[in-house]
Tab-separated table of C-alpha atoms and ligand atoms in Angstrom:
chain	number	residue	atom	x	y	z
A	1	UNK	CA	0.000	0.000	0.000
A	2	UNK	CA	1.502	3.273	-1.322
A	3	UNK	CA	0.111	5.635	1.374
A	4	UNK	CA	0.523	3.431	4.655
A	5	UNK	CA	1.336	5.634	7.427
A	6	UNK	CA	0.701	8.360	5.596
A	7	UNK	CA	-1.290	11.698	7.122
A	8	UNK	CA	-3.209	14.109	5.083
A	9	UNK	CA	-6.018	16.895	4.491
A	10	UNK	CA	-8.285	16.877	2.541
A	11	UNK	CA	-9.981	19.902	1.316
A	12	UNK	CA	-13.147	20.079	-1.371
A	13	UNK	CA	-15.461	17.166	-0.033
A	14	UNK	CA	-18.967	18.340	-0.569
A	15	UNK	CA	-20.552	14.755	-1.256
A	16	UNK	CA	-20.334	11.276	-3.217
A	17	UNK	CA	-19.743	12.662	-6.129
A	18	UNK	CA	-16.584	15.207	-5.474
A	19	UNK	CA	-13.594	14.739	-7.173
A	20	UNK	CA	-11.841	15.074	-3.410
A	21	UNK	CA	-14.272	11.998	-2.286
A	22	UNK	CA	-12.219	9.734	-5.258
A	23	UNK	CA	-8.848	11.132	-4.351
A	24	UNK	CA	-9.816	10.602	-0.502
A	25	UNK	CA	-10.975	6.739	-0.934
A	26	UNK	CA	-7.990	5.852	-3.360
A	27	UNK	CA	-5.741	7.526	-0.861
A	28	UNK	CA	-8.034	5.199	1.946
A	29	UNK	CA	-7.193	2.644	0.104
A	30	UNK	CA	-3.745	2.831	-0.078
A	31	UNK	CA	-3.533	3.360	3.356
A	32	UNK	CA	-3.703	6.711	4.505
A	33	UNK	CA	-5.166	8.989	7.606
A	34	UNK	CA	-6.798	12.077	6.765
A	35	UNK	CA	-8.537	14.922	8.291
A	36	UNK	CA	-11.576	16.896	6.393
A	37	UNK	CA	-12.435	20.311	6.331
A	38	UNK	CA	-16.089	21.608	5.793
A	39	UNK	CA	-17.545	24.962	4.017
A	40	UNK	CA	-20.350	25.525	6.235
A	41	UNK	CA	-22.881	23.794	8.270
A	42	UNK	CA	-24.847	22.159	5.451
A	43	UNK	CA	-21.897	20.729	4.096
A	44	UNK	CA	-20.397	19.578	7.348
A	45	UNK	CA	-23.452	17.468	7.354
A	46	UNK	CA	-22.426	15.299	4.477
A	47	UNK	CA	-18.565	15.596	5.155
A	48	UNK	CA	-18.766	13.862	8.624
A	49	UNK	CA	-20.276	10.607	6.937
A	50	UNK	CA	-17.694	10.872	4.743
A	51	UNK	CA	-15.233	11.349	7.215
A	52	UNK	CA	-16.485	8.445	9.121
A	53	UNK	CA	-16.765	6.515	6.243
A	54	UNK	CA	-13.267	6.814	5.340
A	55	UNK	CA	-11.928	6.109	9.193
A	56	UNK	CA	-11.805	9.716	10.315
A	57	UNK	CA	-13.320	11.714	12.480
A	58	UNK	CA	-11.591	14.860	12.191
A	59	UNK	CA	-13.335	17.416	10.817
A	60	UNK	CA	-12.580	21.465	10.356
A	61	UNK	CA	-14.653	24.595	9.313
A	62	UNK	CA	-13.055	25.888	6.557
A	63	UNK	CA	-14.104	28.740	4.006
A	64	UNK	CA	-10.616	29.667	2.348
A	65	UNK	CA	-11.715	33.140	2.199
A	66	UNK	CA	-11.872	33.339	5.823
A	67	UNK	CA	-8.691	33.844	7.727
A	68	UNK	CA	-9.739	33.191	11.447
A	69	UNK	CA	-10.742	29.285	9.722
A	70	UNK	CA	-7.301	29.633	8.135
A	71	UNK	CA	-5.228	30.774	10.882
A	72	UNK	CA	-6.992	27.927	12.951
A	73	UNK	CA	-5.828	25.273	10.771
A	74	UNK	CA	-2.631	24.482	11.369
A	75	UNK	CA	-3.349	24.300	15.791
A	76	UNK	CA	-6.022	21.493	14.820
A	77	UNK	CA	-3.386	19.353	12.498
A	78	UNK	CA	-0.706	20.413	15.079
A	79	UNK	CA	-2.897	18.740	17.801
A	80	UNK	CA	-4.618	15.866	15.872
A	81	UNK	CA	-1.414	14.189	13.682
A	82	UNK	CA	1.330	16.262	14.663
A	83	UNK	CA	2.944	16.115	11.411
A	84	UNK	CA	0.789	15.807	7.700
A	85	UNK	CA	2.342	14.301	4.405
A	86	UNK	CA	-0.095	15.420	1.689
A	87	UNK	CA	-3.012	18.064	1.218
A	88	UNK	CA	-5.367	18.352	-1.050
A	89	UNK	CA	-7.112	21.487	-2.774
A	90	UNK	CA	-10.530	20.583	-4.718
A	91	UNK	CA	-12.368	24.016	-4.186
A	92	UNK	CA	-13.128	26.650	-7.273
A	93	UNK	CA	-16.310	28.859	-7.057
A	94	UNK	CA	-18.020	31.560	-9.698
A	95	UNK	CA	-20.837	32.903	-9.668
A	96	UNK	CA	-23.306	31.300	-12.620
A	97	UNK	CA	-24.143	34.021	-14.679
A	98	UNK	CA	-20.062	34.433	-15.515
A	99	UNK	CA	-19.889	30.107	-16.883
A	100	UNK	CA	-23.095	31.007	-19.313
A	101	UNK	CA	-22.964	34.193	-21.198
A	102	UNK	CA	-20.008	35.535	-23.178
A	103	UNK	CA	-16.513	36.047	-21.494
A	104	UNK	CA	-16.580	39.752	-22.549
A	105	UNK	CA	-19.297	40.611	-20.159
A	106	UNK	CA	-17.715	38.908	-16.851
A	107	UNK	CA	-17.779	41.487	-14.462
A	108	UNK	CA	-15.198	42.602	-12.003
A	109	UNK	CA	-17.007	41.104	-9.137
A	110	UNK	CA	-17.396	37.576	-10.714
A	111	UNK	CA	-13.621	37.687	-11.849
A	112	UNK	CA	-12.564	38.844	-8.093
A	113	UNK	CA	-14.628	35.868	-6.759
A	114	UNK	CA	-13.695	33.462	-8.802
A	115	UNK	CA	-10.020	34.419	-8.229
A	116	UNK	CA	-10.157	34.933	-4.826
A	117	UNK	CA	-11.634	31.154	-3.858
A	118	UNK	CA	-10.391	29.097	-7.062
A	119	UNK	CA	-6.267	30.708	-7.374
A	120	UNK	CA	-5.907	32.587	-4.324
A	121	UNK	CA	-6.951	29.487	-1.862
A	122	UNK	CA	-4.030	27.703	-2.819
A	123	UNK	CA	-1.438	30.213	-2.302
A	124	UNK	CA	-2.963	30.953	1.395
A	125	UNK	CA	-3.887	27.356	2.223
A	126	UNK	CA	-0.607	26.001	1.376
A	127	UNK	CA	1.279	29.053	3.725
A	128	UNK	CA	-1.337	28.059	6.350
A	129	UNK	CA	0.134	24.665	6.836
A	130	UNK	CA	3.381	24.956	5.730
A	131	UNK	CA	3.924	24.841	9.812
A	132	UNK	CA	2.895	21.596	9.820
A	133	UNK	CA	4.042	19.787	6.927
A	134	UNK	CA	6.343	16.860	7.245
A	135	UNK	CA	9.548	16.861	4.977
A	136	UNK	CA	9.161	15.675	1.523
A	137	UNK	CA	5.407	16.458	1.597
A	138	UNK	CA	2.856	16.614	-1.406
A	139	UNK	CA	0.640	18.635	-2.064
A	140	UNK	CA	-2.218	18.942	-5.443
A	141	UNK	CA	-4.713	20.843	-6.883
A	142	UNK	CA	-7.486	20.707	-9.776
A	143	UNK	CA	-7.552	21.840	-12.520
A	144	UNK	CA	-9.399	21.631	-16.104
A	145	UNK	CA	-8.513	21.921	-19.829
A	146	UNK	CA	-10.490	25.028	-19.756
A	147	UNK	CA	-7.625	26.866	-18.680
A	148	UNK	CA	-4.992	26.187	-21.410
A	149	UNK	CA	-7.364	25.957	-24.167
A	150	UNK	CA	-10.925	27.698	-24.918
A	151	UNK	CA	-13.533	25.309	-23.585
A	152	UNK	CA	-17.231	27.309	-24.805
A	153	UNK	CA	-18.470	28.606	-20.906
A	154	UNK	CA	-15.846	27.659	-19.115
A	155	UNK	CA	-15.143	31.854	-19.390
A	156	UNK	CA	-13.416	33.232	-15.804
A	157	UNK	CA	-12.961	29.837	-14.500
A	158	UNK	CA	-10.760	29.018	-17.826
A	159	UNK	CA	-8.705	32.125	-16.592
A	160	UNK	CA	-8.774	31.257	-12.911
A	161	UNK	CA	-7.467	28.154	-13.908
A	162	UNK	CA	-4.328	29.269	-16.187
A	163	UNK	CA	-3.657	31.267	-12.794
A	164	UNK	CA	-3.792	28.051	-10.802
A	165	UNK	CA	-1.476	26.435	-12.715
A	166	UNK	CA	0.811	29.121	-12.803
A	167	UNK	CA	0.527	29.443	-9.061
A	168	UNK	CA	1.627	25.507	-8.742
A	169	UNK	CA	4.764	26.376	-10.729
A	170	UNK	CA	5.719	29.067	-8.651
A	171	UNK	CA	4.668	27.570	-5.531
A	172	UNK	CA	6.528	24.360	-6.453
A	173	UNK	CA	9.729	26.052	-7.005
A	174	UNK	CA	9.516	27.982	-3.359
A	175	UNK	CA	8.964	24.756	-1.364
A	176	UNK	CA	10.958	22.657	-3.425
A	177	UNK	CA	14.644	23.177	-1.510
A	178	UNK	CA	12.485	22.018	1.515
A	179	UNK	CA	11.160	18.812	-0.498
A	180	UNK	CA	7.661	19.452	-0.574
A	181	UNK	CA	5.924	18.962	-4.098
A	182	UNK	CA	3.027	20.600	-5.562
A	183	UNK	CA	0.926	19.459	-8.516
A	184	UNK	CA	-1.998	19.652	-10.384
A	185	UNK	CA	-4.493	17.138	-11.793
A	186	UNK	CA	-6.306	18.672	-15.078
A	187	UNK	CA	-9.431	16.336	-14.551
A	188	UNK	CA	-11.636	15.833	-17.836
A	189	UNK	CA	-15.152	16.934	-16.999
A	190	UNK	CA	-17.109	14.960	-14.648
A	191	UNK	CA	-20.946	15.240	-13.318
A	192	UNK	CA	-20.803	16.805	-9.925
A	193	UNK	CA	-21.853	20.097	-7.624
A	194	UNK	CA	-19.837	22.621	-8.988
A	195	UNK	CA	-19.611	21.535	-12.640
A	196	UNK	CA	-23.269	21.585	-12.713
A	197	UNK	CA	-22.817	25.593	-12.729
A	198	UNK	CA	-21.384	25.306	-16.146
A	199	UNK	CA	-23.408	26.024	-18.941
A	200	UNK	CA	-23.824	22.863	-21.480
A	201	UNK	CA	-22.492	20.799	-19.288
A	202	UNK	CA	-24.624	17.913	-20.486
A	203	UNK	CA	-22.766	18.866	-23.961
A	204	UNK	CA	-19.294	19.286	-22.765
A	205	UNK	CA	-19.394	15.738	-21.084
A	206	UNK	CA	-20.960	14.140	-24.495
A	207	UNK	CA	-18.070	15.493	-26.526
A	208	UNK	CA	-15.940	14.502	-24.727
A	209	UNK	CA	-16.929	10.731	-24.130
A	210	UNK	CA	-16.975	10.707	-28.380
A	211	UNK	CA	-13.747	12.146	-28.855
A	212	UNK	CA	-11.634	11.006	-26.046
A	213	UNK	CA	-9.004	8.657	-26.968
A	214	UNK	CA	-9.879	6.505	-24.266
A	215	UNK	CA	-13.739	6.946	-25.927
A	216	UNK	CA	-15.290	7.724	-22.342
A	217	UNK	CA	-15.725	10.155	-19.654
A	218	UNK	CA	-13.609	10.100	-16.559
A	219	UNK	CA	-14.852	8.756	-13.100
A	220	UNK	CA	-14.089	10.161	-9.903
A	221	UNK	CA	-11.926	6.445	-9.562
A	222	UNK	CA	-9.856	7.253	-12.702
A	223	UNK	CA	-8.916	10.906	-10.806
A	224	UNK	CA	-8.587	9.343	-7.523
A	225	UNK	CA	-5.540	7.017	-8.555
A	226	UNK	CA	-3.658	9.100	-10.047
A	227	UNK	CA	-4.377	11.732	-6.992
A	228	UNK	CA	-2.676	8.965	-5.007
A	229	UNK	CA	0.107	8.308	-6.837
A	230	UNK	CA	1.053	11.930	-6.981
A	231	UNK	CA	0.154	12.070	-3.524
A	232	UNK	CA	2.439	8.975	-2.776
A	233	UNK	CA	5.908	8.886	-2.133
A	234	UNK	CA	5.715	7.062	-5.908
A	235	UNK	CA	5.701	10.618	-7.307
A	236	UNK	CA	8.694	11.572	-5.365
A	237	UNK	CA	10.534	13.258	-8.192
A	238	UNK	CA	7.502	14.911	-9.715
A	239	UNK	CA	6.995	19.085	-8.853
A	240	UNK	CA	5.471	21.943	-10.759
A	241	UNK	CA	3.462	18.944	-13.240
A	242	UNK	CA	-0.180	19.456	-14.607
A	243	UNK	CA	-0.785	15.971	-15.408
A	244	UNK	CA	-3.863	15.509	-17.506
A	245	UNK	CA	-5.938	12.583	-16.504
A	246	UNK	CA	-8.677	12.900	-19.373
A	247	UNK	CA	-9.013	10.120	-21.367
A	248	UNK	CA	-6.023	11.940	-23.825
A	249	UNK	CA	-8.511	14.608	-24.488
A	250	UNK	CA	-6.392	16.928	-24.263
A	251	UNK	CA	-3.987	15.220	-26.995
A	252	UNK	CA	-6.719	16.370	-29.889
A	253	UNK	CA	-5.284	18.951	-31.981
A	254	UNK	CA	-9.068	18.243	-34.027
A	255	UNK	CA	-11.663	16.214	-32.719
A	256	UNK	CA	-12.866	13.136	-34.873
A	257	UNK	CA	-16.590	12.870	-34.261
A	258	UNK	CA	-19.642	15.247	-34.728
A	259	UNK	CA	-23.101	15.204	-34.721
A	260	UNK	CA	-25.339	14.138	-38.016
A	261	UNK	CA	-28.390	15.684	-38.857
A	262	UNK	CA	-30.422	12.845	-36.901
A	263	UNK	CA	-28.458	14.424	-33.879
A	264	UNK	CA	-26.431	10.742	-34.113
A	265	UNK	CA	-22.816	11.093	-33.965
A	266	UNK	CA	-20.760	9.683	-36.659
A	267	UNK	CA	-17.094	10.784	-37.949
A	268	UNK	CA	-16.540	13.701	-39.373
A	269	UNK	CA	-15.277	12.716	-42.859
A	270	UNK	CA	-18.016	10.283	-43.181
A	271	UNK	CA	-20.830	13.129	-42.362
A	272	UNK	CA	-19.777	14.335	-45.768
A	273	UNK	CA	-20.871	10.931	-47.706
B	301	NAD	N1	-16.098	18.382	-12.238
B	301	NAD	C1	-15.293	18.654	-13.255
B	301	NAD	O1	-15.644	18.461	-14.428
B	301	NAD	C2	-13.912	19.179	-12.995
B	301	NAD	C3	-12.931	19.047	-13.994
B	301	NAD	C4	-11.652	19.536	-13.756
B	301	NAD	C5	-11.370	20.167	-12.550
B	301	NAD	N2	-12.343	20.279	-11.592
B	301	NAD	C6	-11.995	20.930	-10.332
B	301	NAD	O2	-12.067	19.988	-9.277
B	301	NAD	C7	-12.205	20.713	-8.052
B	301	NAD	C8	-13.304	20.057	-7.220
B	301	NAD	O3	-14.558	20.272	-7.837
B	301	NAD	P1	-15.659	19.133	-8.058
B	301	NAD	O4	-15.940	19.096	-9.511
B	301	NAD	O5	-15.275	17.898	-7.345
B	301	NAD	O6	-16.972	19.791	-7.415
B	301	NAD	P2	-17.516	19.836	-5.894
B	301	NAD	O7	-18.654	20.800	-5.933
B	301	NAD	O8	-17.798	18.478	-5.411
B	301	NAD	O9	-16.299	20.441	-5.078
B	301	NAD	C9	-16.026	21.823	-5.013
B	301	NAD	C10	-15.709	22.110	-3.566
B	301	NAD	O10	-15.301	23.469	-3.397
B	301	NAD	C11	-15.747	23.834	-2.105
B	301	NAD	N3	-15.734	25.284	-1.946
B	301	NAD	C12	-16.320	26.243	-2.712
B	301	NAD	N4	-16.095	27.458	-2.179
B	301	NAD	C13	-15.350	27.271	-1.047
B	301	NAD	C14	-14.802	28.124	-0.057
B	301	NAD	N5	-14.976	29.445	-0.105
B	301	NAD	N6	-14.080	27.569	0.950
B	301	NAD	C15	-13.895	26.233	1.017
B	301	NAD	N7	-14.386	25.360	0.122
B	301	NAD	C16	-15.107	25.882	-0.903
B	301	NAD	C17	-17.153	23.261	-2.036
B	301	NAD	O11	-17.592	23.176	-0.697
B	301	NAD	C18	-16.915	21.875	-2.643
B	301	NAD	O12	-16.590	20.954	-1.640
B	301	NAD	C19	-12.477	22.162	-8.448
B	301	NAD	O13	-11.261	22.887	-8.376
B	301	NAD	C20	-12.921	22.043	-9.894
B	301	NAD	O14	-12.712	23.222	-10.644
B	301	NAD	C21	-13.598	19.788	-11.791
């Protein structure tokens, strides 16, 4: 088991279908002991299932815009595990309007928001438990195609994310003499609470399944692996990576299917017969 003995946070549960629940029961299954944090109280009541699901029972408020729940972090971790080997960040918000109408419009507001709790978070989170973090520690984010390439709505969160992965770059390279490693996961869509703010969504997900590679859609399983591994010890030589775990989606430089008249998909060049 790659993560025995291993301690960790995990931060971005909001129910079964997160994309932190799949890292969190790969990571379970390979061993590890994590804490959860919580955005508020209606959350917290499906985190602590989860949490006791997964053979914890440490759970902390946290809204990463708040920096009483950030400054209180690292005295919980301090006083439950001592030490932590890995942390995970799974949070991005924006408000709805700015993932359906046209980039142009996105307001200042929307952009702020979405910056502040999808980029920012990272940046403070990781300095809040730096403190606490054992040596050679690991620590990954999520991100989506969206932000290296134009995905239609994905608008301020395609920009939030090019930020994100900038920030794991930068952050990689300041904790990287002391051995910790940061990373990001760009995660091809999958059904859950916050990609159900995205406009299309339904459509993004169907493209994607046709054209992948891999010819299917990513579960939260097929994200929570390869969380673990770069989670794991296994990754010990890997900092400052966006590793795409899409099906080879992002490979495409032209997609081969599309839609006939019937609404059936069928390849491209044989649309034209
Ligand atoms: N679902 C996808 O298609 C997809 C694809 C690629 C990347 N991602 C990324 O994966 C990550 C997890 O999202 P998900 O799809 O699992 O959805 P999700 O809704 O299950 O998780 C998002 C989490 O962010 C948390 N959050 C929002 N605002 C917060 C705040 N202020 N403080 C603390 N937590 C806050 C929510 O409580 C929730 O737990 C996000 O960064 C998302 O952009 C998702």
């Amino acid at each position: 088991m790659i993560m025995q003995g291993k301690k960790g946070l995990i931060v971005g549960v909001a129910n079964k279908m997160s994309i932190a629940y799949g890292i969190a029961a790969a990571c379970k299954n390979q061993g590890a002991d994590m804490a959860f944090t919580f955005l508020n109280d209606a959350i917290k009541k499906r985190v602590e299932p989860i949490a006791n699901e997964l053979g914890s029972d440490k759970i902390y408020e946290l809204d990463v815009n708040n920096d009483e729940h950030l400054n209180a972090l690292a005295p919980q971790i301090e006083r439950d595990f001592g030490k932590i080997d890995f942390v995970l960040h799974a949070v991005a918000f924006a408000p709805k309007q700015a993932l359906e109408n046209d980039f142009i419009n996105t307001t200042k507001d929307a952009f702020n928001v979405a910056m502040e709790t999808s980029v920012y978070s990272l940046v403070s989170l990781t300095r809040a438990v730096l403190p606490t973090l054992s040596k050679d520690a690991s620590i990954l984010t999520l991100s989506y195609l969206g932000g290296a390439k134009y995905v239609p709505h994905y608008n301020v969160m395609g920009v939030a994310k090019a930020a994100l992965e900038s920030c794991v770059r930068y952050l990689a390279r300041d904790l990287g003499a002391s051995g910790v490693r940061v990373n990001a996961i760009s995660a091809g869509p999958i059904k859950t609470l916050a990609a159900s703010g995205i406009g299309d969504f339904k459509m993004i997900l169907r493209y994607n399944e046709i054209n992948a590679p891999l010819k299917r859609n990513m579960s939260i399983e097929d994200i929570g692996k390869s969380g673990a591994y770069l989670l794991s010890d296994l990754a010990s030589g890997v900092t400052g990576e966006i590793h795409y775990v899409d099906g080879g989606y992002n490979i495409l430089g032209m997609a081969d299917v599309g839609l006939d008249d019937d609404g059936k998909t069928a390849l491209l060049w044989d649309l034209q017969k």
